[in-house]
Coordinates of C-alpha atoms and ligand atoms in Angstrom, one line a residue:
X887 CA -10.5 24.6 15.1
X888 CA -10.1 21.1 17.0
X889 CA -9.7 19.5 14.0
X890 CA -7.3 21.9 12.5
X891 CA -5.3 21.5 16.0
X892 CA -5.7 17.9 15.8
X893 CA -4.1 18.0 12.4
X894 CA -1.2 20.1 13.3
X895 CA -0.2 18.0 16.1
X896 CA -0.1 14.9 13.8
X897 CA 1.9 16.6 11.3
X898 CA 4.9 17.2 14.1
X899 CA 4.8 13.4 14.7
X900 CA 8.1 11.7 13.7
X901 CA 6.0 8.2 14.2
X902 CA 4.0 8.9 11.0
X903 CA 4.6 8.4 7.5
X904 CA 3.9 12.0 5.7
X905 CA 3.9 11.2 2.6
X906 CA 0.7 12.4 1.0
X907 CA -0.5 16.4 1.5
X908 CA -3.7 16.5 3.6
X909 CA -3.5 13.0 5.3
X910 CA -2.9 14.3 9.0
X911 CA -6.3 16.3 8.3
X912 CA -7.7 12.9 7.2
X913 CA -6.6 11.5 10.0
X914 CA -7.5 13.9 12.7
X915 CA -11.4 13.3 10.9
X916 CA -11.1 9.9 11.0
X917 CA -10.6 10.2 14.8
X918 CA -13.4 12.5 15.4
X919 CA -15.6 9.8 13.3
X920 CA -14.2 6.8 15.9
X921 CA -14.7 9.3 18.8
X922 CA -18.4 10.2 18.2
X923 CA -18.9 6.6 17.0
X924 CA -20.2 7.6 13.5
X925 CA -19.1 6.4 10.3
X926 CA -18.2 10.2 9.0
X927 CA -18.5 13.1 10.9
X928 CA -20.1 15.0 7.8
X929 CA -21.8 18.1 9.0
X930 CA -21.2 17.8 12.7
X931 CA -20.2 21.1 14.3
X932 CA -17.4 19.5 16.1
X933 CA -16.3 22.9 18.0
X934 CA -19.5 23.7 19.3
X935 CA -21.2 20.3 20.1
X936 CA -18.3 18.5 21.9
X937 CA -19.4 17.3 25.7
X938 CA -16.1 17.4 27.8
X939 CA -15.8 13.3 27.8
X940 CA -15.5 13.4 24.1
X941 CA -12.9 16.1 23.8
X942 CA -11.2 13.8 26.1
X943 CA -11.6 10.8 24.4
X944 CA -11.0 12.6 20.7
X945 CA -7.0 13.8 22.2
X946 CA -6.4 10.2 24.0
X947 CA -7.0 9.1 20.2
X948 CA -5.0 11.9 18.7
X949 CA -2.2 11.0 21.4
X950 CA -2.5 7.3 20.3
X951 CA -2.4 8.5 16.5
X952 CA 0.8 10.5 17.2
X953 CA 2.6 7.9 18.5
X954 CA 2.4 6.2 15.2
X955 CA -0.8 3.8 16.0
X956 CA -2.5 3.4 12.5
X957 CA -6.2 4.7 12.5
X958 CA -7.1 1.2 11.3
X959 CA -6.0 -0.2 15.1
X960 CA -7.7 2.6 16.8
X961 CA -11.0 1.9 15.1
X962 CA -10.3 -1.8 15.6
X963 CA -11.7 -2.8 12.0
X964 CA -11.4 -1.5 8.1
X965 CA -13.7 -1.7 5.0
X966 CA -12.5 -3.9 2.3
X967 CA -14.0 -4.7 -0.9
X968 CA -17.2 -3.5 0.8
X969 CA -16.4 -6.2 3.6
X970 CA -16.0 -4.9 7.7
X971 CA -12.6 -6.9 8.7
X972 CA -11.8 -6.6 12.2
X973 CA -7.8 -5.9 12.4
X974 CA -5.7 -6.6 15.9
X975 CA -2.4 -5.9 16.6
X976 CA -0.1 -8.5 15.8
X977 CA -1.9 -9.5 12.2
X978 CA -0.9 -7.6 9.3
X979 CA -3.4 -4.5 8.8
X980 CA -5.4 -5.2 5.4
X981 CA -4.3 -2.3 2.8
X982 CA -6.9 -1.1 0.1
X983 CA -4.4 -1.6 -2.8
X984 CA -4.8 -5.5 -2.2
X985 CA -8.2 -5.2 -4.0
X986 CA -6.7 -5.1 -7.1
X987 CA -5.0 -8.7 -6.1
X988 CA -8.8 -9.9 -5.4
X989 CA -10.1 -8.6 -9.1
X990 CA -7.5 -10.1 -10.8
X991 CA -7.8 -13.5 -8.8
X992 CA -11.8 -13.4 -9.7
X993 CA -11.1 -12.7 -13.3
X994 CA -8.7 -15.4 -13.6
X995 CA -11.0 -17.9 -11.8
X996 CA -14.7 -16.6 -13.5
X997 CA -14.7 -19.7 -16.9
X998 CA -13.8 -22.6 -14.5
X999 CA -16.1 -25.1 -14.0
X1000 CA -15.1 -25.8 -10.5
X1001 CA -13.0 -22.6 -9.0
X1002 CA -10.2 -23.2 -6.4
X1003 CA -8.7 -20.1 -4.8
X1004 CA -5.8 -20.2 -2.6
X1005 CA -4.6 -17.1 -0.8
X1006 CA -1.2 -17.6 0.6
X1007 CA -0.1 -15.4 3.6
X1008 CA -3.5 -14.4 4.0
X1009 CA -3.4 -12.3 7.4
X1010 CA -6.7 -11.1 8.3
X1011 CA -8.1 -12.8 5.0
X1012 CA -9.0 -9.1 3.0
X1013 CA -8.2 -11.3 -0.5
X1014 CA -9.5 -14.7 0.4
X1015 CA -13.0 -13.3 1.4
X1016 CA -13.3 -11.0 -1.1
X1017 CA -12.9 -13.5 -3.6
X1018 CA -15.3 -15.8 -1.4
X1019 CA -18.0 -13.1 -1.5
X1020 CA -17.8 -12.4 -5.4
X1021 CA -17.4 -16.0 -6.4
X1022 CA -19.8 -17.9 -4.0
X1023 CA -19.6 -20.8 -6.0
X1024 CA -15.7 -20.9 -5.6
X1025 CA -13.8 -23.2 -2.5
X1026 CA -11.6 -20.5 -1.3
X1027 CA -8.8 -21.2 1.1
X1028 CA -6.5 -19.2 3.1
X1029 CA -3.3 -20.0 4.6
X1030 CA -0.9 -18.2 6.7
X1031 CA 2.0 -18.9 8.9
X1032 CA 0.2 -17.2 12.0
X1033 CA -1.9 -18.7 14.3
X1034 CA -3.0 -15.6 15.3
X1035 CA -3.9 -14.4 11.7
X1036 CA -5.6 -17.5 11.1
X1037 CA -8.1 -17.0 14.0
X1038 CA -8.6 -13.8 13.1
X1039 CA -9.5 -14.6 9.6
X1040 CA -11.8 -17.2 10.5
X1041 CA -13.7 -14.5 12.7
X1042 CA -13.9 -12.4 9.7
X1043 CA -15.5 -14.7 7.5
X1044 CA -18.1 -15.4 10.0
X1045 CA -18.4 -11.7 10.6
X1046 CA -19.1 -11.3 7.4
X1047 CA -21.5 -14.4 6.9
X1048 CA -18.9 -16.3 4.4
X1049 CA -19.1 -20.0 4.2
X1050 CA -17.0 -21.1 1.3
X1051 CA -13.7 -19.7 2.3
X1052 CA -11.7 -22.1 5.0
X1053 CA -8.4 -21.2 6.9
X1054 CA -5.5 -23.1 7.9
X1055 CA -2.0 -22.6 9.3
X1056 CA 0.7 -23.9 7.1
X1057 CA 4.5 -22.6 6.1
X1058 CA 3.3 -21.2 2.4
X1059 CA 1.5 -24.1 1.1
X1060 CA 2.9 -27.6 2.4
X1061 CA -0.2 -28.0 4.8
X1062 CA -3.0 -27.4 2.2
X1063 CA -5.1 -30.7 2.1
X1064 CA -3.9 -33.0 -0.5
X1065 CA -7.1 -33.6 -2.2
X1066 CA -6.2 -29.9 -3.6
X1067 CA -3.4 -31.3 -5.8
X1068 CA -3.7 -30.6 -9.2
X1069 CA -7.5 -28.0 -8.7
X1070 CA -6.2 -24.9 -7.7
X1071 CA -7.3 -21.9 -10.5
X1072 CA -5.4 -19.4 -8.9
X1073 CA -3.1 -18.9 -6.2
X1074 CA -2.8 -15.2 -4.7
X1075 CA -0.1 -13.9 -2.7
X1076 CA 0.4 -10.6 -0.9
X1077 CA 3.8 -11.3 0.4
X1078 CA 5.8 -9.7 3.5
X1079 CA 8.3 -8.0 0.3
X1080 CA 10.5 -5.8 2.4
X1081 CA 14.2 -6.4 2.0
X1082 CA 15.9 -7.8 5.2
X1083 CA 18.1 -5.0 5.1
X1084 CA 15.2 -2.6 4.4
X1085 CA 12.5 -3.3 7.8
X1086 CA 14.6 -1.0 10.3
X1087 CA 14.1 1.9 7.7
X1088 CA 10.4 1.5 7.7
X1089 CA 8.3 4.6 9.6
X1090 CA 7.5 3.5 12.9
X1091 CA 3.7 3.6 12.2
X1092 CA 4.7 0.5 10.2
X1093 CA 7.8 -1.0 12.0
X1094 CA 6.2 -0.7 15.5
X1095 CA 2.8 -1.7 14.8
X1096 CA 3.1 -4.8 12.3
X1097 CA 5.1 -7.8 13.4
X1098 CA 8.3 -8.5 11.5
X1099 CA 7.2 -11.6 9.8
X1100 CA 4.3 -9.8 8.1
X1101 CA 7.1 -7.3 6.9
X1102 CA 9.8 -9.0 5.4
X1103 CA 10.5 -12.6 4.6
X1104 CA 14.4 -12.4 5.3
X1105 CA 15.6 -12.7 2.2
X1106 CA 18.1 -10.0 0.5
X1107 CA 15.3 -8.6 -2.1
X1108 CA 11.8 -9.5 -0.5
X1109 CA 10.9 -12.2 -3.0
X1110 CA 11.7 -15.3 -0.8
X1111 CA 8.3 -16.1 -0.5
X1112 CA 7.0 -15.6 -4.3
X1113 CA 10.4 -18.0 -5.5
X1114 CA 9.3 -20.7 -3.0
X1115 CA 5.3 -20.7 -3.9
X1116 CA 6.8 -20.5 -7.8
X1117 CA 8.1 -23.8 -7.3
X1118 CA 6.0 -25.4 -5.1
X1119 CA 2.9 -24.3 -6.9
X1120 CA 2.9 -26.5 -10.1
X1121 CA 1.8 -29.7 -8.7
X1122 CA -1.4 -28.0 -6.9
X1123 CA -2.7 -25.9 -9.7
X1124 CA -5.0 -26.7 -12.4
X1125 CA -4.3 -27.0 -16.0
X1126 CA -3.6 -22.9 -17.2
X1127 CA -3.7 -22.3 -13.1
X1128 CA -2.5 -18.8 -12.0
X1129 CA -0.4 -17.7 -9.5
X1130 CA -1.2 -13.5 -8.8
X1131 CA 1.4 -11.7 -7.0
X1132 CA 1.2 -8.2 -5.2
X1133 CA 4.2 -6.4 -4.7
X1134 CA 5.3 -2.8 -4.7
X1135 CA 6.2 -1.3 -8.2
X1136 CA 9.7 -1.4 -7.7
X1137 CA 9.7 -5.1 -6.9
X1138 CA 7.5 -5.7 -10.4
X1139 CA 10.1 -6.7 -12.8
X1140 CA 11.9 -8.9 -10.3
X1141 CA 8.5 -11.1 -9.6
X1142 CA 8.0 -10.7 -13.2
X1143 CA 11.3 -12.7 -13.6
X1144 CA 11.2 -15.1 -10.7
X1145 CA 8.0 -16.0 -12.2
X1146 CA 9.2 -16.3 -15.8
X1147 CA 12.1 -18.3 -14.6
X1148 CA 9.9 -21.0 -12.7
X1149 CA 8.2 -21.4 -16.3
X1150 CA 5.0 -19.1 -16.1
X1151 CA 3.9 -17.0 -19.0
X1152 CA 4.0 -13.6 -17.2
X1153 CA 1.8 -10.7 -17.5
X1154 CA 1.0 -7.6 -15.4
X1155 CA -0.8 -4.7 -14.2
X1156 CA 0.0 -0.9 -14.4
X1157 CA -2.6 1.3 -13.3
X1158 CA -1.0 4.9 -13.1
X1159 CA -1.6 5.5 -9.6
X1160 CA -2.3 2.3 -8.1
X1161 CA 0.5 1.9 -5.1
X1162 CA 1.2 -1.7 -5.5
X1163 CA 1.4 -4.3 -8.8
X1164 CA 0.1 -7.1 -9.8
X1165 CA 2.1 -9.5 -11.5
X1166 CA -0.1 -12.8 -13.0
X1167 CA 2.0 -15.9 -13.9
X1168 CA 0.0 -18.3 -15.9
X1169 CA 1.2 -22.3 -16.3
X1170 CA 1.1 -22.9 -19.9
X1171 CA -1.7 -25.5 -20.6
Ligands
SAM354 C1 2.3 -8.5 3.8 S1 1.3 -9.8 5.1 C2 -0.2 -9.9 4.1 C3 -1.3 -10.6 4.5 C4 -2.8 -10.4 4.0 N1 -2.6 -11.1 2.8 C5 -3.4 -8.9 3.5 O1 -3.0 -8.5 2.5 O2 -3.6 -8.1 4.5 C6 2.4 -10.8 4.9 C7 1.7 -12.1 5.9 O3 2.5 -13.4 5.1 C8 2.4 -14.3 6.2 N2 3.8 -15.1 6.1 C9 5.0 -14.7 6.2 N3 5.7 -15.8 6.3 C10 5.0 -16.8 5.7 C11 5.2 -18.2 6.1 N4 6.2 -18.5 5.2 N5 3.7 -19.2 5.4 C12 3.1 -18.1 5.6 N6 2.5 -17.1 5.5 C13 3.4 -16.2 5.8 C14 2.4 -13.2 7.9 O4 1.8 -13.9 8.7 C15 1.6 -12.1 7.2 O5 0.2 -12.6 7.5

């Protein structure tokens, strides 16, 4: 009953994007698990066993979610590709859909003798850390224009005991260490790809809780950073190196065209149920 009532409350929120049936019930269960300090509510009899304190805490968590605050921020961490990553307001909350980007990067690096990966616009570092964990012999770098993101990325590396990933504040790849020139096997980027004119149309739960520079690069089509990276990457890439880009499905063709025009051979993923697409550019070699 408590969970049904919470789900009904969340369904009435104008701040939440109700894009999938059953989402609010899942949120209510997650909020209950957070309230009780458990990973999953499983068979807990929430109606019969909650103390008054726990009921109050649950109501407070439901109110936070009703205002649009993402469940991940209420919980304070997410699980991404088996890593537990801290999240905080001011840094983009990693999405599970980016696991495909990390997998694609690892596949592109696998046969290299001295694999080097650079995750551009790394945020809290889901992709950099997933690549680093899956490939302990790789040297992984993450760069982001936001100091807060880089601080959180470093903390997330420590939290997960990952030692082969390093992070720097940098506008795109301008401040990568010089010695990486000609060595990078793969650049990954999950860019802020919302077109400038569309940011104000985003649901409150995104617009009010993610900083604007994590959502849009201010370009008309949302691909400004991808264009810059495609142009700047070749002098840093090893022969047959890759630039791998995660975008929304509606941007996949445009991202392919950007990479093709910059001289890359292009392929892409097409999992039918994926929320995003991964576009892969390879330097001819
Ligand atoms: C959509 S978020 C992705 C973050 C992370 N890769 C992830 O998947 O969680 C975009 C990121 O781009 C960063 N960013 C925006 N402009 C940038 C720039 N000019 N150079 C480097 N990073 C930038 C933002 O700070 C933000 O962390």
